[in-house]
Coordinates of C-alpha atoms and ligand atoms in Angstrom, one line a residue:
M29 CA 31.0 28.4 -20.1
K30 CA 29.5 31.0 -17.7
T31 CA 31.7 29.9 -14.8
F32 CA 34.7 30.1 -17.1
K33 CA 33.8 33.7 -18.0
A34 CA 33.4 34.5 -14.4
L35 CA 36.7 33.0 -13.6
L36 CA 38.3 35.0 -16.4
T37 CA 36.8 38.2 -15.0
L38 CA 38.1 37.3 -11.6
G39 CA 41.5 36.6 -13.1
L40 CA 41.5 40.0 -14.7
L41 CA 40.3 41.7 -11.5
L42 CA 43.2 40.0 -9.6
T43 CA 45.6 41.2 -12.3
A44 CA 44.4 44.7 -11.8
N45 CA 44.8 44.5 -8.0
T46 CA 48.0 42.5 -7.6
G47 CA 49.7 42.7 -10.9
Y48 CA 49.5 38.9 -11.1
C49 CA 47.1 36.8 -13.1
D50 CA 47.2 33.2 -12.2
I51 CA 45.0 31.9 -15.0
G52 CA 46.7 33.9 -17.7
S53 CA 50.2 32.8 -16.6
Q54 CA 49.0 29.2 -16.6
D55 CA 48.0 29.5 -20.2
K56 CA 51.3 31.1 -21.0
N57 CA 53.0 28.2 -19.4
V58 CA 51.0 25.7 -21.4
R59 CA 52.3 27.4 -24.6
E60 CA 55.8 28.1 -23.4
K61 CA 58.4 26.7 -25.8
I62 CA 60.5 23.8 -24.6
I63 CA 64.2 24.3 -25.4
G64 CA 66.7 21.5 -24.8
Q65 CA 66.7 18.8 -22.2
E66 CA 68.4 18.0 -18.9
T67 CA 68.4 15.5 -16.1
A68 CA 67.2 16.8 -12.8
V69 CA 69.7 17.0 -9.9
L70 CA 68.0 15.4 -6.9
T71 CA 69.2 15.8 -3.4
D72 CA 68.7 14.2 0.0
A73 CA 67.4 16.4 2.9
P74 CA 68.6 18.8 4.2
A75 CA 70.3 19.6 0.9
V76 CA 68.5 21.5 -1.8
P77 CA 69.4 21.4 -5.5
P78 CA 71.0 24.7 -6.8
P79 CA 68.7 27.5 -8.0
I80 CA 67.6 27.4 -11.6
T81 CA 69.3 30.2 -13.6
R82 CA 68.0 29.3 -17.1
K83 CA 65.7 31.8 -18.7
H84 CA 63.6 29.3 -20.7
A85 CA 61.6 26.2 -20.2
T86 CA 63.2 22.9 -20.9
K87 CA 62.4 19.2 -20.8
V88 CA 63.5 17.8 -17.4
I89 CA 64.0 14.1 -16.9
V90 CA 63.4 13.0 -13.3
N91 CA 64.6 9.5 -12.2
L92 CA 63.2 8.6 -8.8
E93 CA 63.8 5.2 -7.3
V94 CA 61.5 3.7 -4.6
K95 CA 63.4 1.7 -2.0
E96 CA 62.1 -0.1 1.1
V97 CA 64.9 0.2 3.6
E98 CA 65.4 -0.5 7.3
G99 CA 66.8 2.5 9.2
R100 CA 66.9 4.4 12.4
L101 CA 63.7 6.1 13.7
A102 CA 65.1 7.0 17.1
D103 CA 68.0 5.7 19.3
G104 CA 67.7 1.9 19.4
V105 CA 64.5 2.0 17.4
Q106 CA 64.6 0.6 13.8
Y107 CA 61.8 0.9 11.3
T108 CA 61.2 -0.3 7.7
F109 CA 60.9 2.9 5.8
W110 CA 59.4 3.1 2.3
T111 CA 61.2 5.8 0.5
F112 CA 61.5 7.9 -2.6
G113 CA 65.3 7.6 -3.1
G114 CA 66.5 5.7 0.0
K115 CA 65.8 8.4 2.7
V116 CA 62.9 10.1 4.4
P117 CA 61.8 12.6 3.2
G118 CA 62.2 11.7 -0.5
K119 CA 64.6 13.5 -2.9
F120 CA 64.1 17.2 -3.4
I121 CA 63.1 17.9 -7.0
R122 CA 63.6 21.4 -8.4
I123 CA 62.2 22.5 -11.7
R124 CA 61.1 25.7 -13.4
E125 CA 57.6 27.0 -14.1
G126 CA 56.8 26.0 -17.7
D127 CA 59.1 23.0 -17.7
Q128 CA 58.0 19.7 -19.3
V129 CA 58.8 16.9 -16.9
E130 CA 59.4 13.3 -18.0
F131 CA 59.0 11.4 -14.8
H132 CA 60.4 7.9 -14.3
L133 CA 59.4 6.0 -11.2
N134 CA 61.6 3.0 -10.7
N135 CA 60.5 0.4 -8.1
H136 CA 63.6 -1.5 -6.9
P137 CA 63.4 -5.3 -7.5
D138 CA 64.1 -6.0 -3.8
N139 CA 61.0 -4.2 -2.8
K140 CA 57.9 -6.0 -1.7
M141 CA 55.1 -3.5 -2.6
P142 CA 53.8 -1.8 -5.6
H143 CA 54.1 2.0 -5.3
N144 CA 53.2 5.1 -7.3
I145 CA 53.5 8.9 -7.0
D146 CA 51.0 11.8 -6.7
L147 CA 52.7 15.1 -7.1
H148 CA 50.7 18.1 -6.0
A149 CA 52.5 20.1 -8.7
V150 CA 50.7 18.1 -11.4
I151 CA 47.4 19.0 -12.9
G152 CA 45.7 15.8 -14.0
P153 CA 43.7 13.0 -12.3
G154 CA 45.5 11.6 -9.3
G155 CA 48.5 13.9 -9.8
G156 CA 50.2 11.1 -11.7
A157 CA 49.2 8.3 -9.4
A158 CA 47.3 6.1 -11.9
A159 CA 50.0 6.7 -14.5
S160 CA 52.8 5.6 -12.2
L161 CA 51.6 2.5 -10.4
T162 CA 54.7 0.3 -10.5
A163 CA 55.3 -3.3 -9.3
P164 CA 58.6 -4.2 -7.8
G165 CA 61.3 -4.6 -10.5
H166 CA 59.4 -2.4 -12.9
S167 CA 59.7 1.2 -14.1
S168 CA 56.9 3.5 -15.3
H169 CA 57.0 6.9 -16.9
F170 CA 54.6 9.7 -17.6
S171 CA 55.0 13.4 -18.3
F172 CA 53.5 16.7 -17.1
K173 CA 53.9 20.4 -17.7
A174 CA 54.5 22.5 -14.6
L175 CA 51.9 25.2 -14.9
N176 CA 51.8 26.7 -11.4
P177 CA 54.9 27.9 -9.5
G178 CA 55.2 27.0 -5.8
L179 CA 56.5 24.5 -3.3
Y180 CA 54.5 21.2 -3.5
V181 CA 54.4 17.9 -1.6
Y182 CA 54.6 14.6 -3.5
H183 CA 53.6 11.3 -1.9
C184 CA 52.8 7.7 -2.7
A185 CA 49.1 7.1 -3.3
T186 CA 49.0 3.3 -3.4
A187 CA 46.3 1.6 -1.2
P188 CA 46.4 1.7 1.7
V189 CA 47.5 5.2 1.1
A190 CA 47.9 6.3 4.7
M191 CA 50.2 3.4 5.4
H192 CA 52.5 4.2 2.4
V193 CA 52.7 7.8 3.5
A194 CA 53.1 6.8 7.2
N195 CA 56.1 4.7 6.2
G196 CA 57.8 7.8 4.8
M197 CA 56.7 8.1 1.2
Y198 CA 56.7 11.8 0.8
G199 CA 58.9 14.6 -0.4
L200 CA 59.0 18.1 -1.9
I201 CA 59.1 19.5 -5.4
L202 CA 59.8 23.1 -6.0
V203 CA 58.4 24.7 -9.2
E204 CA 60.6 27.7 -9.2
P205 CA 58.9 30.9 -10.6
K206 CA 60.3 32.2 -13.9
E207 CA 61.9 35.1 -12.2
G208 CA 63.5 32.8 -9.6
L209 CA 63.6 33.3 -5.9
P210 CA 65.7 36.1 -4.2
K211 CA 69.2 35.0 -3.5
V212 CA 70.0 33.7 0.0
D213 CA 73.1 32.3 1.7
H214 CA 71.7 28.9 2.6
E215 CA 68.7 26.8 1.5
Y216 CA 67.7 23.8 3.5
Y217 CA 65.0 21.1 3.2
V218 CA 63.1 20.1 6.3
M219 CA 60.0 17.9 6.4
Q220 CA 57.8 16.7 9.2
G221 CA 56.1 13.4 9.5
D222 CA 54.2 11.3 12.1
F223 CA 55.1 7.6 12.7
Y224 CA 53.0 4.9 14.2
T225 CA 54.9 2.0 15.7
Q226 CA 53.4 -1.0 17.5
G227 CA 55.8 -0.4 20.4
K228 CA 55.5 2.6 22.6
N229 CA 57.9 5.6 22.1
G230 CA 61.4 4.5 22.9
E231 CA 60.6 0.7 22.8
Q232 CA 63.8 -0.8 21.3
G233 CA 64.2 -3.0 18.3
L234 CA 62.6 -3.2 14.8
Q235 CA 59.1 -1.7 15.2
P236 CA 56.3 -2.7 12.9
F237 CA 53.7 -0.2 11.7
S238 CA 50.5 0.1 13.6
M239 CA 47.4 0.7 11.5
V240 CA 45.3 1.0 14.6
K241 CA 47.4 3.9 16.0
A242 CA 47.4 5.5 12.5
I243 CA 43.7 5.4 12.3
D244 CA 43.4 6.9 15.8
E245 CA 45.9 9.6 14.8
K246 CA 48.1 8.8 17.8
P247 CA 51.7 8.7 16.6
E248 CA 54.5 7.4 18.8
Y249 CA 56.9 9.7 16.9
V250 CA 56.6 13.1 15.2
V251 CA 60.0 13.9 13.6
F252 CA 61.8 16.1 11.1
N253 CA 63.6 14.4 8.2
G254 CA 62.6 10.8 9.1
A255 CA 64.2 10.3 12.5
A256 CA 64.3 11.8 16.0
G257 CA 67.6 13.8 16.2
S258 CA 68.2 13.7 12.4
L259 CA 69.2 17.4 12.5
V260 CA 70.9 17.9 15.9
A261 CA 74.5 18.0 17.2
D262 CA 76.9 17.3 14.2
N263 CA 74.0 17.1 11.8
A264 CA 72.5 20.4 12.8
L265 CA 71.8 23.0 10.1
Q266 CA 74.7 25.5 9.9
A267 CA 75.0 29.2 9.3
K268 CA 77.2 32.2 10.1
K269 CA 76.0 35.3 11.8
G270 CA 74.6 37.8 9.3
E271 CA 73.7 35.1 6.7
T272 CA 70.2 34.7 5.2
I273 CA 68.5 31.3 5.4
R274 CA 65.7 29.9 3.4
L275 CA 63.9 26.8 4.7
F276 CA 61.7 24.7 2.4
V277 CA 59.4 23.1 5.0
G278 CA 57.0 20.4 4.2
D279 CA 54.6 18.3 6.2
G280 CA 54.2 14.7 4.9
G281 CA 51.7 13.7 7.7
P282 CA 50.0 11.4 7.1
N283 CA 47.8 13.1 9.7
L284 CA 49.2 15.9 11.9
T285 CA 49.5 19.5 10.8
S286 CA 52.6 21.4 11.9
S287 CA 52.8 24.7 13.8
F288 CA 56.3 25.4 12.6
H289 CA 58.5 27.6 14.7
V290 CA 62.1 28.4 15.2
I291 CA 62.8 29.2 18.8
G292 CA 64.6 32.5 19.0
E293 CA 64.0 33.6 15.4
I294 CA 61.3 35.6 13.6
F295 CA 60.6 34.7 10.0
D296 CA 61.3 37.9 8.0
N297 CA 59.4 36.3 5.0
V298 CA 57.0 33.5 4.8
Y299 CA 55.5 32.2 1.5
P300 CA 52.5 30.6 3.2
E301 CA 51.3 27.3 1.9
G302 CA 54.2 27.2 -0.5
N303 CA 52.7 29.9 -2.7
T304 CA 55.6 31.9 -4.2
N305 CA 53.4 34.8 -5.3
T306 CA 52.5 36.0 -1.8
V307 CA 55.0 37.0 0.9
T308 CA 54.0 37.8 4.5
H309 CA 56.4 39.3 7.0
N310 CA 57.4 39.1 10.7
V311 CA 55.9 35.7 11.4
Q312 CA 56.5 33.8 14.6
T313 CA 54.8 30.4 13.8
T314 CA 53.6 29.3 10.5
F315 CA 51.0 26.7 9.9
I316 CA 51.8 23.8 7.6
P317 CA 49.0 21.5 6.7
A318 CA 49.5 17.7 6.2
G319 CA 50.2 17.4 2.5
G320 CA 51.3 21.1 2.4
A321 CA 54.4 23.2 2.6
A322 CA 55.8 26.7 3.3
I323 CA 58.9 28.6 2.5
V324 CA 60.3 30.6 5.4
E325 CA 63.3 33.1 5.3
F326 CA 65.2 34.9 8.0
K327 CA 68.5 36.6 8.6
T328 CA 70.6 35.4 11.5
H329 CA 71.8 38.2 13.8
V330 CA 72.9 36.5 17.0
P331 CA 75.2 33.4 17.2
G332 CA 73.9 30.4 19.1
T333 CA 71.8 27.3 18.7
Y334 CA 68.2 27.8 17.4
I335 CA 65.7 25.0 17.8
L336 CA 63.2 24.1 15.1
V337 CA 60.0 22.7 16.5
D338 CA 56.4 21.9 15.9
H339 CA 55.0 24.3 18.5
S340 CA 52.5 21.6 19.5
L341 CA 55.2 21.1 22.1
T342 CA 54.9 17.6 23.4
R343 CA 55.5 16.5 19.8
A344 CA 58.8 18.5 20.0
F345 CA 60.0 17.5 23.4
N346 CA 58.5 14.0 23.8
K347 CA 58.0 12.7 20.3
G348 CA 61.0 14.0 18.4
A349 CA 59.9 17.0 16.3
L350 CA 63.0 19.0 17.2
A351 CA 65.9 20.1 15.0
Q352 CA 68.8 22.6 15.5
L353 CA 70.3 25.4 13.5
K354 CA 73.8 26.4 14.7
V355 CA 74.8 30.0 14.0
S356 CA 78.5 30.7 14.5
G357 CA 80.1 34.1 14.9
D358 CA 81.0 36.7 17.5
E359 CA 78.5 37.6 20.2
E360 CA 76.1 40.4 19.4
K361 CA 75.4 41.9 22.8
L362 CA 73.4 44.8 21.5
I363 CA 70.7 42.6 20.0
Y364 CA 70.9 39.8 22.6
S365 CA 72.8 40.1 25.9
G366 CA 72.4 36.7 27.5
K367 CA 74.9 33.9 27.5
I368 CA 73.9 31.3 24.9
T369 CA 74.8 27.7 25.3
D370 CA 74.3 24.9 22.9
D371 CA 72.3 22.4 24.9
V372 CA 69.5 24.4 26.5
Y373 CA 66.8 22.1 25.3
L374 CA 68.5 18.9 24.7
P375 CA 68.1 17.3 28.2
E376 CA 64.4 17.4 27.7
G377 CA 64.6 16.3 24.2
T378 CA 66.7 13.2 25.0
G379 CA 64.2 12.2 27.7
M380 CA 62.1 10.4 25.1
R381 CA 64.7 7.7 24.6
N382 CA 64.6 5.9 27.8
A383 CA 62.0 3.1 27.9
E384 CA 62.1 -0.6 28.7
Q385 CA 63.9 -2.9 26.3
T386 CA 61.9 -5.3 24.3
K387 CA 63.4 -7.4 21.6
V388 CA 61.6 -7.9 18.3
A389 CA 63.3 -10.9 16.6
Q390 CA 62.1 -14.2 15.5
P391 CA 63.4 -17.0 17.8
S392 CA 62.2 -20.5 17.0
A393 CA 58.8 -21.2 18.4
A394 CA 58.4 -24.0 21.0
T395 CA 54.6 -24.3 20.8
K396 CA 51.9 -23.6 18.3
Q397 CA 50.7 -20.8 20.5
E398 CA 54.1 -19.2 20.3
R399 CA 54.2 -19.7 16.6
I400 CA 50.9 -17.9 16.2
K401 CA 52.2 -14.9 18.3
L402 CA 55.4 -14.6 16.2
G403 CA 53.3 -15.0 13.0
E404 CA 51.2 -12.1 13.9
V405 CA 54.3 -9.8 13.8
V406 CA 55.3 -11.2 10.4
Y407 CA 51.8 -10.7 9.2
N408 CA 51.4 -7.1 10.4
T409 CA 54.7 -6.2 8.9
N410 CA 54.5 -7.9 5.5
C411 CA 51.0 -9.0 4.7
A412 CA 48.5 -6.6 6.3
A413 CA 49.2 -3.8 3.8
C414 CA 47.4 -5.8 1.1
H415 CA 45.3 -8.5 2.9
Q416 CA 44.4 -6.0 5.7
L417 CA 44.7 -6.5 9.5
T418 CA 41.3 -8.1 9.4
G419 CA 42.4 -10.7 6.8
L420 CA 39.4 -9.5 4.7
G421 CA 41.5 -8.2 1.8
V422 CA 40.3 -5.4 -0.5
P423 CA 37.6 -6.2 -3.1
Q424 CA 38.9 -6.5 -6.6
A425 CA 42.5 -6.0 -5.5
F426 CA 43.7 -8.3 -2.7
P427 CA 41.9 -11.6 -2.0
P428 CA 40.7 -12.4 1.6
L429 CA 42.7 -14.8 3.7
A430 CA 39.7 -15.0 6.1
K431 CA 37.7 -18.1 5.4
S432 CA 39.6 -18.4 2.1
D433 CA 38.6 -21.7 0.3
F434 CA 41.9 -21.4 -1.7
L435 CA 44.0 -21.2 1.4
N436 CA 42.2 -23.8 3.5
A437 CA 42.0 -26.4 0.8
D438 CA 45.8 -26.9 0.5
K439 CA 48.6 -26.2 2.9
V440 CA 51.4 -27.0 0.4
R441 CA 49.9 -24.7 -2.1
A442 CA 49.8 -21.9 0.5
I443 CA 53.5 -22.5 1.2
K444 CA 54.2 -22.3 -2.6
T445 CA 52.2 -19.1 -2.9
V446 CA 54.1 -17.3 -0.2
T447 CA 57.6 -18.5 -1.1
G448 CA 57.2 -18.3 -4.9
G449 CA 54.6 -15.5 -5.3
L450 CA 51.4 -15.7 -7.4
Q451 CA 50.0 -14.0 -10.4
G452 CA 47.3 -14.5 -12.9
N453 CA 43.6 -15.3 -12.6
L454 CA 42.6 -16.7 -9.2
T455 CA 39.2 -17.4 -7.6
V456 CA 38.8 -17.1 -3.9
N457 CA 35.4 -17.7 -2.4
G458 CA 33.7 -17.2 -5.8
E459 CA 35.4 -13.8 -6.4
T460 CA 38.0 -13.5 -9.2
F461 CA 41.3 -11.7 -8.7
N462 CA 44.0 -10.9 -11.1
G463 CA 46.9 -9.3 -9.3
V464 CA 50.5 -9.9 -8.3
M465 CA 51.4 -11.4 -5.0
P466 CA 55.1 -10.8 -4.4
A467 CA 57.4 -13.7 -3.5
W468 CA 58.6 -13.5 0.1
S469 CA 62.3 -14.0 1.0
L470 CA 61.4 -14.8 4.6
S471 CA 63.0 -17.7 6.6
D472 CA 61.3 -21.1 6.9
E473 CA 60.5 -20.2 10.5
E474 CA 58.9 -16.9 9.6
I475 CA 56.8 -18.4 6.8
A476 CA 55.7 -21.2 9.1
N477 CA 54.8 -18.6 11.7
V478 CA 52.8 -16.4 9.4
L479 CA 50.8 -19.2 7.8
T480 CA 50.0 -20.7 11.2
Y481 CA 48.8 -17.3 12.4
V482 CA 46.6 -17.0 9.3
Y483 CA 45.2 -20.5 9.6
S484 CA 44.5 -19.9 13.3
N485 CA 42.4 -16.8 12.7
W486 CA 39.4 -15.4 11.0
G487 CA 37.4 -18.7 10.8
N488 CA 40.2 -20.6 9.1
S489 CA 41.1 -24.4 9.4
Q490 CA 43.4 -24.1 12.5
Q491 CA 46.2 -26.1 10.8
E492 CA 49.8 -25.6 11.9
V493 CA 52.6 -25.2 9.4
T494 CA 56.0 -26.2 10.5
P495 CA 59.4 -24.8 9.3
D496 CA 60.3 -28.3 8.1
E497 CA 57.2 -28.3 5.8
V498 CA 58.2 -24.9 4.5
R499 CA 61.7 -26.2 3.8
R500 CA 60.4 -29.2 1.9
H501 CA 57.8 -27.3 -0.2
R502 CA 59.3 -23.9 -0.8
V503 CA 59.7 -22.8 -4.4
T504 CA 62.0 -20.3 -6.1
P505 CA 60.5 -16.9 -6.4
G506 CA 58.6 -16.6 -9.8
K507 CA 58.7 -20.4 -10.2
N508 CA 55.4 -21.1 -8.6
G509 CA 53.9 -23.4 -11.1
S510 CA 51.2 -24.8 -8.9
E511 CA 48.5 -22.5 -10.2
Ligands
LIG614 CU1 54.0 3.3 -1.8

């Protein structure tokens, strides 16, 4: 009670000083009447939904679909992204302060993992995470009231959280202040993220996630909008001389902070940390924490190509955190006399792409040793998220594969478990589990490889599983009646 009074006094003091009372306006937002209903317009980066012009709070329905998709991370480098809406970063969500949001999280049936969402714009435990945990082929919904205006990050918070975020599960939600934001000519959505591949930067082929590099905070790629070069050349941001630009910039991390800078521009306005109540001016580089955001605004005066970077520069020029803004129009010699060409920084930026070629595919294994090696890749890509790289699992959630009595007792049952999925009560090494193991649509070869890898490690029985055995014992997903 005392602290509450103190906070109230602080709130009043702040009102007196800045004309703005955070706590009071939150209370007003709690009480604000909800009039009508609409479905949110969601956009893929770099597009931003149109400004909100309504003068009242409404009920906004948000439908967001989680999709696990393979896509381009850099030239010749593919990655299995986990996404909110099919792309990295996730769909941009724009609502108004005071709105009541009915949030639907849909986990596509082709996905392999459970997912959820933690929106930093939500006040409530987990920011919606516990209320939104959703298995593949399911849809959850929860609702929240947007009490604080600002630009907020949202992300998946399913264990292992850092892995879900590292795979691209983040995006931005703008809670537009009641009075709206000043009008500008262009609004764009840019979000930085760090990626941890098993292969070195530039190594070709489909690259599995590396938990080891993620824990060491040593990304192979640091990029804007989900891929190196996502916003260059034909995909560069566009403007004309004399236009005003607003960038909604987020940092999904999972680990690195961004020193966000546009080479050749000065930010006329920055709303630091995404806080729409405070504007600072004449900023060169603004700091964006992991899991944070900022809004920057500037007017273009001189035509040419401007480079957006994380000013921790090896990230920009060696790991991919580089984008372009192309400003068209007549030269402006008075402000800038030099000749401006398009490709000043590109030769350096493209240097990151040449590296030796390694092929990540699954040929058929000639020996057990080869099978184990191939199985490790399948395991790290598909199984480690739950059963962990150590095979030890997660207490009360994912059973261990290391020294598992369930696994070692019956090879055929293991094949049925992986091909058909498994749910319901299960006892492994005396511990009870009651979770859902998804069914895997992997080839006979891949399942033979992954099970042989599992059997050959962590104190297990050393059995080999052959593709022929998988073919003979595989079951239809969901039809695993063995347990
Ligand atoms: Cu997730």
